[in-house]
Short mmCIF file of C-alpha atoms in Angstrom, two decimals:
data_model
loop_
_atom_site.label_atom_id
_atom_site.label_comp_id
_atom_site.label_asym_id
_atom_site.label_seq_id
_atom_site.Cartn_x
_atom_site.Cartn_y
_atom_site.Cartn_z
CA MET F 1 57.71 -17.56 -20.88
CA THR F 2 54.37 -18.97 -21.84
CA THR F 3 51.35 -17.42 -20.11
CA LEU F 4 48.69 -19.88 -19.10
CA SER F 5 45.11 -18.75 -19.42
CA ALA F 6 42.17 -20.12 -17.46
CA PRO F 7 39.66 -22.28 -19.29
CA ALA F 8 36.77 -20.47 -20.85
CA GLY F 9 34.25 -22.11 -18.51
CA ALA F 10 36.23 -21.03 -15.42
CA ARG F 11 36.37 -17.34 -16.27
CA ARG F 12 34.12 -15.31 -13.97
CA GLY F 13 32.21 -12.21 -14.93
CA ARG F 14 32.44 -12.73 -18.69
CA VAL F 15 29.96 -10.64 -20.68
CA LYS F 16 27.25 -12.34 -22.65
CA PRO F 17 26.10 -11.11 -26.08
CA GLY F 18 23.32 -9.13 -24.38
CA GLY F 19 25.91 -7.14 -22.46
CA VAL F 20 24.98 -8.47 -18.99
CA SER F 21 27.57 -10.24 -16.92
CA SER F 22 26.67 -13.84 -16.11
CA LEU F 23 27.65 -13.09 -12.52
CA TRP F 24 24.61 -10.83 -12.13
CA ALA F 25 22.07 -12.87 -14.10
CA PRO F 26 18.98 -13.52 -11.93
CA THR F 27 18.37 -17.16 -11.09
CA THR F 28 15.07 -19.00 -11.39
CA MET F 29 14.68 -18.98 -7.60
CA THR F 30 15.15 -15.21 -7.56
CA ARG F 31 12.39 -14.77 -10.12
CA ILE F 32 10.08 -17.05 -8.14
CA VAL F 33 10.69 -15.18 -4.89
CA LEU F 34 10.14 -11.78 -6.54
CA ALA F 35 6.95 -12.97 -8.23
CA ALA F 36 5.62 -14.38 -4.95
CA THR F 37 6.45 -11.14 -3.15
CA ILE F 38 4.61 -9.08 -5.75
CA ILE F 39 1.55 -11.33 -5.60
CA ILE F 40 1.40 -11.29 -1.79
CA SER F 41 1.83 -7.51 -1.70
CA ALA F 42 -0.77 -6.81 -4.38
CA PHE F 43 -3.40 -9.28 -3.16
CA PRO F 44 -4.88 -6.97 -0.43
CA LEU F 45 -5.42 -4.26 -3.05
CA TYR F 46 -7.03 -6.75 -5.42
CA TRP F 47 -9.25 -8.12 -2.67
CA MET F 48 -10.32 -4.58 -1.76
CA LEU F 49 -11.42 -3.98 -5.36
CA VAL F 50 -13.26 -7.31 -5.42
CA ILE F 51 -15.32 -6.47 -2.32
CA ALA F 52 -15.83 -2.86 -3.47
CA SER F 53 -17.43 -4.14 -6.68
CA ARG F 54 -19.73 -6.61 -4.93
CA THR F 55 -22.71 -6.55 -2.56
CA ASN F 56 -22.67 -7.10 1.19
CA ARG F 57 -24.18 -10.54 0.68
CA ASP F 58 -21.28 -11.50 -1.63
CA ALA F 59 -18.76 -10.13 0.87
CA THR F 60 -19.97 -12.51 3.59
CA ASP F 61 -20.35 -15.59 1.39
CA ILE F 62 -18.32 -18.74 2.12
CA PRO F 63 -16.32 -19.38 0.03
CA PRO F 64 -15.83 -15.70 -0.80
CA PRO F 65 -15.77 -14.45 -4.40
CA PHE F 66 -12.38 -13.99 -6.03
CA LEU F 67 -13.46 -12.11 -9.14
CA PRO F 68 -14.67 -8.48 -9.32
CA GLY F 69 -18.38 -7.84 -9.69
CA GLY F 70 -20.28 -5.16 -11.55
CA ASN F 71 -21.39 -2.89 -8.70
CA LEU F 72 -18.31 -0.68 -8.34
CA GLY F 73 -19.89 2.42 -9.88
CA GLU F 74 -23.05 2.03 -7.81
CA ASN F 75 -21.05 1.56 -4.58
CA ILE F 76 -18.91 4.63 -5.29
CA GLN F 77 -22.07 6.63 -5.84
CA ARG F 78 -23.36 5.41 -2.48
CA VAL F 79 -20.15 6.61 -0.82
CA LEU F 80 -20.39 10.05 -2.40
CA ASN F 81 -24.08 10.41 -1.49
CA ASN F 82 -23.72 9.22 2.11
CA PRO F 83 -25.05 12.09 4.27
CA ASP F 84 -23.00 11.15 7.36
CA ALA F 85 -19.57 10.79 5.75
CA HIS F 86 -19.08 14.06 3.78
CA TYR F 87 -16.60 12.05 1.70
CA LEU F 88 -15.77 14.65 -0.97
CA THR F 89 -15.12 17.23 1.76
CA GLY F 90 -12.85 14.78 3.53
CA LEU F 91 -10.98 13.95 0.32
CA THR F 92 -10.44 17.65 -0.45
CA ASN F 93 -9.33 18.43 3.11
CA SER F 94 -6.84 15.56 3.12
CA LEU F 95 -5.36 16.71 -0.19
CA ILE F 96 -4.91 20.24 1.17
CA VAL F 97 -3.46 19.13 4.51
CA ALA F 98 -1.16 16.39 3.18
CA SER F 99 0.17 18.54 0.29
CA THR F 100 0.84 21.57 2.50
CA VAL F 101 2.57 19.54 5.21
CA THR F 102 4.64 17.57 2.69
CA VAL F 103 5.94 20.68 0.94
CA SER F 104 6.75 22.33 4.28
CA VAL F 105 8.51 19.30 5.76
CA VAL F 106 10.58 18.62 2.63
CA ILE F 107 11.74 22.24 2.18
CA ILE F 108 12.48 22.94 5.85
CA SER F 109 14.18 19.57 6.34
CA THR F 110 16.36 20.12 3.26
CA PHE F 111 17.42 23.55 4.53
CA ALA F 112 18.10 22.20 8.02
CA GLY F 113 19.91 19.12 6.71
CA PHE F 114 22.22 21.32 4.63
CA ALA F 115 22.89 23.57 7.64
CA PHE F 116 23.68 20.70 10.01
CA ALA F 117 25.73 18.75 7.47
CA ARG F 118 27.78 21.43 5.70
CA LEU F 119 27.59 24.70 7.67
CA ASN F 120 29.76 25.14 10.71
CA PHE F 121 27.97 27.26 13.30
CA LYS F 122 28.06 27.48 17.07
CA GLY F 123 25.65 25.12 18.81
CA GLY F 124 24.93 23.07 15.71
CA LYS F 125 25.69 19.72 17.34
CA VAL F 126 23.56 20.58 20.36
CA LEU F 127 20.61 21.55 18.15
CA LEU F 128 20.95 18.32 16.17
CA LEU F 129 20.97 16.37 19.43
CA LEU F 130 17.74 18.08 20.47
CA VAL F 131 16.21 17.12 17.14
CA LEU F 132 17.18 13.49 17.75
CA LEU F 133 15.67 13.63 21.24
CA THR F 134 12.30 14.67 19.79
CA MET F 135 12.31 11.43 17.78
CA MET F 136 12.57 9.39 21.00
CA VAL F 137 9.44 10.85 22.59
CA PRO F 138 5.91 10.08 21.28
CA LEU F 139 4.90 13.73 21.09
CA GLN F 140 1.49 13.09 19.54
CA GLN F 141 0.39 10.81 22.37
CA MET F 142 2.03 12.72 25.23
CA GLY F 143 1.26 16.21 23.96
CA ILE F 144 -2.23 15.73 22.59
CA VAL F 145 -3.98 17.29 25.61
CA PRO F 146 -1.89 20.50 25.82
CA LEU F 147 -1.90 20.78 22.02
CA TYR F 148 -5.68 20.54 21.96
CA ARG F 149 -5.93 23.24 24.64
CA VAL F 150 -3.70 25.47 22.51
CA MET F 151 -5.99 24.98 19.52
CA VAL F 152 -9.01 25.83 21.65
CA SER F 153 -7.28 28.98 22.92
CA LEU F 154 -6.47 30.03 19.37
CA GLU F 155 -10.05 29.19 18.29
CA TRP F 156 -8.69 26.95 15.54
CA THR F 157 -10.87 23.92 16.25
CA ASN F 158 -12.81 22.72 13.20
CA SER F 159 -10.24 24.49 11.04
CA LEU F 160 -7.62 22.93 8.78
CA LYS F 161 -5.00 25.11 10.46
CA ALA F 162 -5.32 22.93 13.55
CA VAL F 163 -4.42 19.85 11.48
CA ILE F 164 -1.64 21.48 9.45
CA LEU F 165 0.33 23.50 12.03
CA PRO F 166 1.52 20.66 14.35
CA TYR F 167 3.04 18.74 11.43
CA LEU F 168 4.86 21.45 9.48
CA LEU F 169 8.20 20.17 10.78
CA ASN F 170 9.37 16.86 12.19
CA GLY F 171 12.63 15.58 13.58
CA PHE F 172 12.79 12.53 11.32
CA GLY F 173 12.85 14.70 8.21
CA VAL F 174 15.68 16.85 9.54
CA PHE F 175 17.69 13.80 10.60
CA LEU F 176 17.12 12.03 7.27
CA MET F 177 18.17 15.02 5.16
CA THR F 178 21.19 15.69 7.39
CA GLN F 179 22.48 12.17 6.87
CA TYR F 180 21.68 12.19 3.16
CA THR F 181 23.36 15.57 2.59
CA GLN F 182 26.52 14.37 4.34
CA GLN F 183 26.76 11.45 1.90
CA ALA F 184 25.53 13.09 -1.30
CA VAL F 185 27.21 16.52 -1.10
CA PRO F 186 31.00 16.50 -0.63
CA ASN F 187 32.38 19.34 1.47
CA GLU F 188 34.88 20.12 -1.28
CA LEU F 189 32.01 20.88 -3.65
CA VAL F 190 30.53 23.40 -1.22
CA GLU F 191 33.90 25.05 -0.66
CA ALA F 192 34.49 25.30 -4.41
CA ALA F 193 31.13 27.04 -4.80
CA ARG F 194 32.07 29.52 -2.07
CA VAL F 195 35.37 30.25 -3.78
CA ASP F 196 33.39 31.06 -6.93
CA GLY F 197 31.44 33.63 -4.92
CA ALA F 198 28.14 31.75 -4.48
CA SER F 199 25.97 32.69 -1.52
CA THR F 200 24.59 30.11 0.92
CA VAL F 201 21.16 30.16 -0.69
CA ARG F 202 22.72 29.84 -4.15
CA ILE F 203 24.76 26.85 -2.98
CA TRP F 204 21.61 25.24 -1.59
CA TRP F 205 19.71 25.82 -4.82
CA ASN F 206 22.38 24.93 -7.41
CA VAL F 207 24.59 22.43 -5.57
CA VAL F 208 22.69 20.77 -2.74
CA LEU F 209 19.17 20.56 -4.15
CA PRO F 210 20.03 18.52 -7.30
CA ALA F 211 22.18 16.12 -5.27
CA VAL F 212 19.64 15.37 -2.52
CA ARG F 213 16.63 14.98 -4.83
CA PRO F 214 16.22 11.21 -4.16
CA GLY F 215 16.28 11.83 -0.41
CA MET F 216 13.64 14.54 -0.77
CA ALA F 217 11.47 12.15 -2.76
CA VAL F 218 11.70 9.48 -0.05
CA LEU F 219 10.85 12.04 2.63
CA GLY F 220 7.98 13.40 0.54
CA ILE F 221 6.40 9.95 0.06
CA ASN F 222 6.78 9.09 3.73
CA THR F 223 5.34 12.41 4.92
CA PHE F 224 2.39 12.41 2.53
CA MET F 225 1.40 8.87 3.49
CA LEU F 226 1.79 9.61 7.21
CA ILE F 227 -0.43 12.70 7.07
CA TRP F 228 -2.92 11.14 4.67
CA ASN F 229 -3.45 8.16 7.00
CA ASP F 230 -3.62 10.20 10.21
CA PHE F 231 -6.87 9.59 12.05
CA MET F 232 -6.74 10.43 15.75
CA TRP F 233 -5.78 14.12 15.66
CA PRO F 234 -8.18 15.14 12.83
CA MET F 235 -10.99 13.29 14.59
CA LEU F 236 -10.38 15.37 17.74
CA VAL F 237 -10.06 18.86 16.26
CA LEU F 238 -12.40 18.67 13.24
CA SER F 239 -16.18 18.41 13.26
CA PRO F 240 -18.02 15.49 11.57
CA ASP F 241 -19.16 17.75 8.72
CA ASN F 242 -15.59 18.93 8.00
CA PRO F 243 -13.49 15.74 8.21
CA THR F 244 -10.39 14.37 6.58
CA VAL F 245 -10.71 11.30 4.37
CA GLN F 246 -9.85 8.79 7.12
CA VAL F 247 -12.49 10.23 9.43
CA ALA F 248 -14.96 10.19 6.54
CA ILE F 249 -14.26 6.50 5.90
CA ASN F 250 -14.86 5.78 9.58
CA SER F 251 -18.23 7.55 9.28
CA LEU F 252 -19.25 5.16 6.50
CA ASN F 253 -19.69 2.44 9.08
CA ALA F 254 -23.37 1.83 9.71
CA LYS F 255 -24.82 2.41 13.17
CA TYR F 256 -26.32 -1.06 13.56
CA GLY F 257 -23.97 -3.09 11.41
CA THR F 258 -20.88 -3.01 9.23
CA ASP F 259 -21.33 -2.08 5.58
CA TYR F 260 -18.20 -3.76 4.22
CA VAL F 261 -18.86 -2.78 0.63
CA LEU F 262 -19.23 0.90 1.50
CA ILE F 263 -16.05 0.95 3.59
CA PHE F 264 -14.02 -0.90 0.95
CA SER F 265 -15.30 1.40 -1.79
CA GLY F 266 -14.32 4.50 0.20
CA THR F 267 -10.92 3.01 0.97
CA ALA F 268 -10.33 2.16 -2.69
CA MET F 269 -11.03 5.76 -3.68
CA SER F 270 -8.78 7.08 -0.90
CA ILE F 271 -5.67 5.23 -2.08
CA LEU F 272 -5.72 6.73 -5.58
CA PRO F 273 -3.92 9.95 -4.49
CA LEU F 274 -1.31 7.81 -2.71
CA ILE F 275 -0.64 5.88 -5.91
CA VAL F 276 -0.28 9.12 -7.89
CA VAL F 277 2.14 10.57 -5.31
CA PHE F 278 4.18 7.38 -5.28
CA ILE F 279 4.46 7.39 -9.07
CA LEU F 280 5.52 11.06 -9.19
CA PHE F 281 8.06 10.87 -6.36
CA GLY F 282 9.18 7.40 -7.43
CA ARG F 283 10.32 8.83 -10.75
CA GLN F 284 12.45 11.32 -8.86
CA ILE F 285 14.02 8.52 -6.81
CA ILE F 286 14.79 6.41 -9.88
CA GLY F 287 16.03 9.46 -11.83
CA GLY F 288 18.37 10.45 -9.01
CA LEU F 289 19.73 6.93 -8.62
CA MET F 290 20.30 6.58 -12.36
CA GLU F 291 22.03 9.96 -12.46
CA GLY F 292 24.31 8.89 -9.63
CA ALA F 293 25.06 5.60 -11.37
CA VAL F 294 26.01 7.39 -14.60
CA LYS F 295 28.34 9.75 -12.68
CA ALA F 296 29.89 6.81 -10.87
#
């Protein structure tokens, strides 16, 4: 019996010389949409640099300038020398607070996610339900008065401990790592490690930790950005001469007018640590995804 083959033009998924299936080749419209998305997303950052390198007169011109000027260094120097902002102190405080909270949230959430996902213990489902309930209540807004009274009682006001302690753990991190561990770490793998005589901590370190690395990176980026951009709580518990970076940027605003150039220059400097963190943790996300793709 003769076997009929489909015409060459009708075959789907054939591989081109470059090794990429024609089924997955990006279309021209896809490239246009991606390029437009990148431009729209990057334009606010570009505009911030344009204003930060100009003068206040240029910032209020109509039409506004669209090319950077030559005053960026001078404007940054003005930010650093501003006596009301204490910008370097705020930048240092934010680095300390955001780094400490991020490390704490990622480690504790990874431990808790492993426990809820792969350890069977009495009351585990009830505890996880309580964690989910904390995500439904705006604790910062509802608990800000009693939390402030606690800080006053402990004499922690105007101390970085008052900014760090309330954020060392959050329900979102526990929930995220619980769900990620359930998908990334098969129960059979944990049981095999136990049969080999590994302790719970050893299983977490050698089995769970490498598998949930992309989830930890996502949680780390989210936590660092959340704490770095926090404004209300640091403004309440810290003094003006010991601020975080967001409070310091707010202090750059002039008393009898708005100094746009000064504010944009301070904001431009404040996003540099965020870019560095995103690059570092982004590599972990991409590395974990690529590792999973190779295993698959």
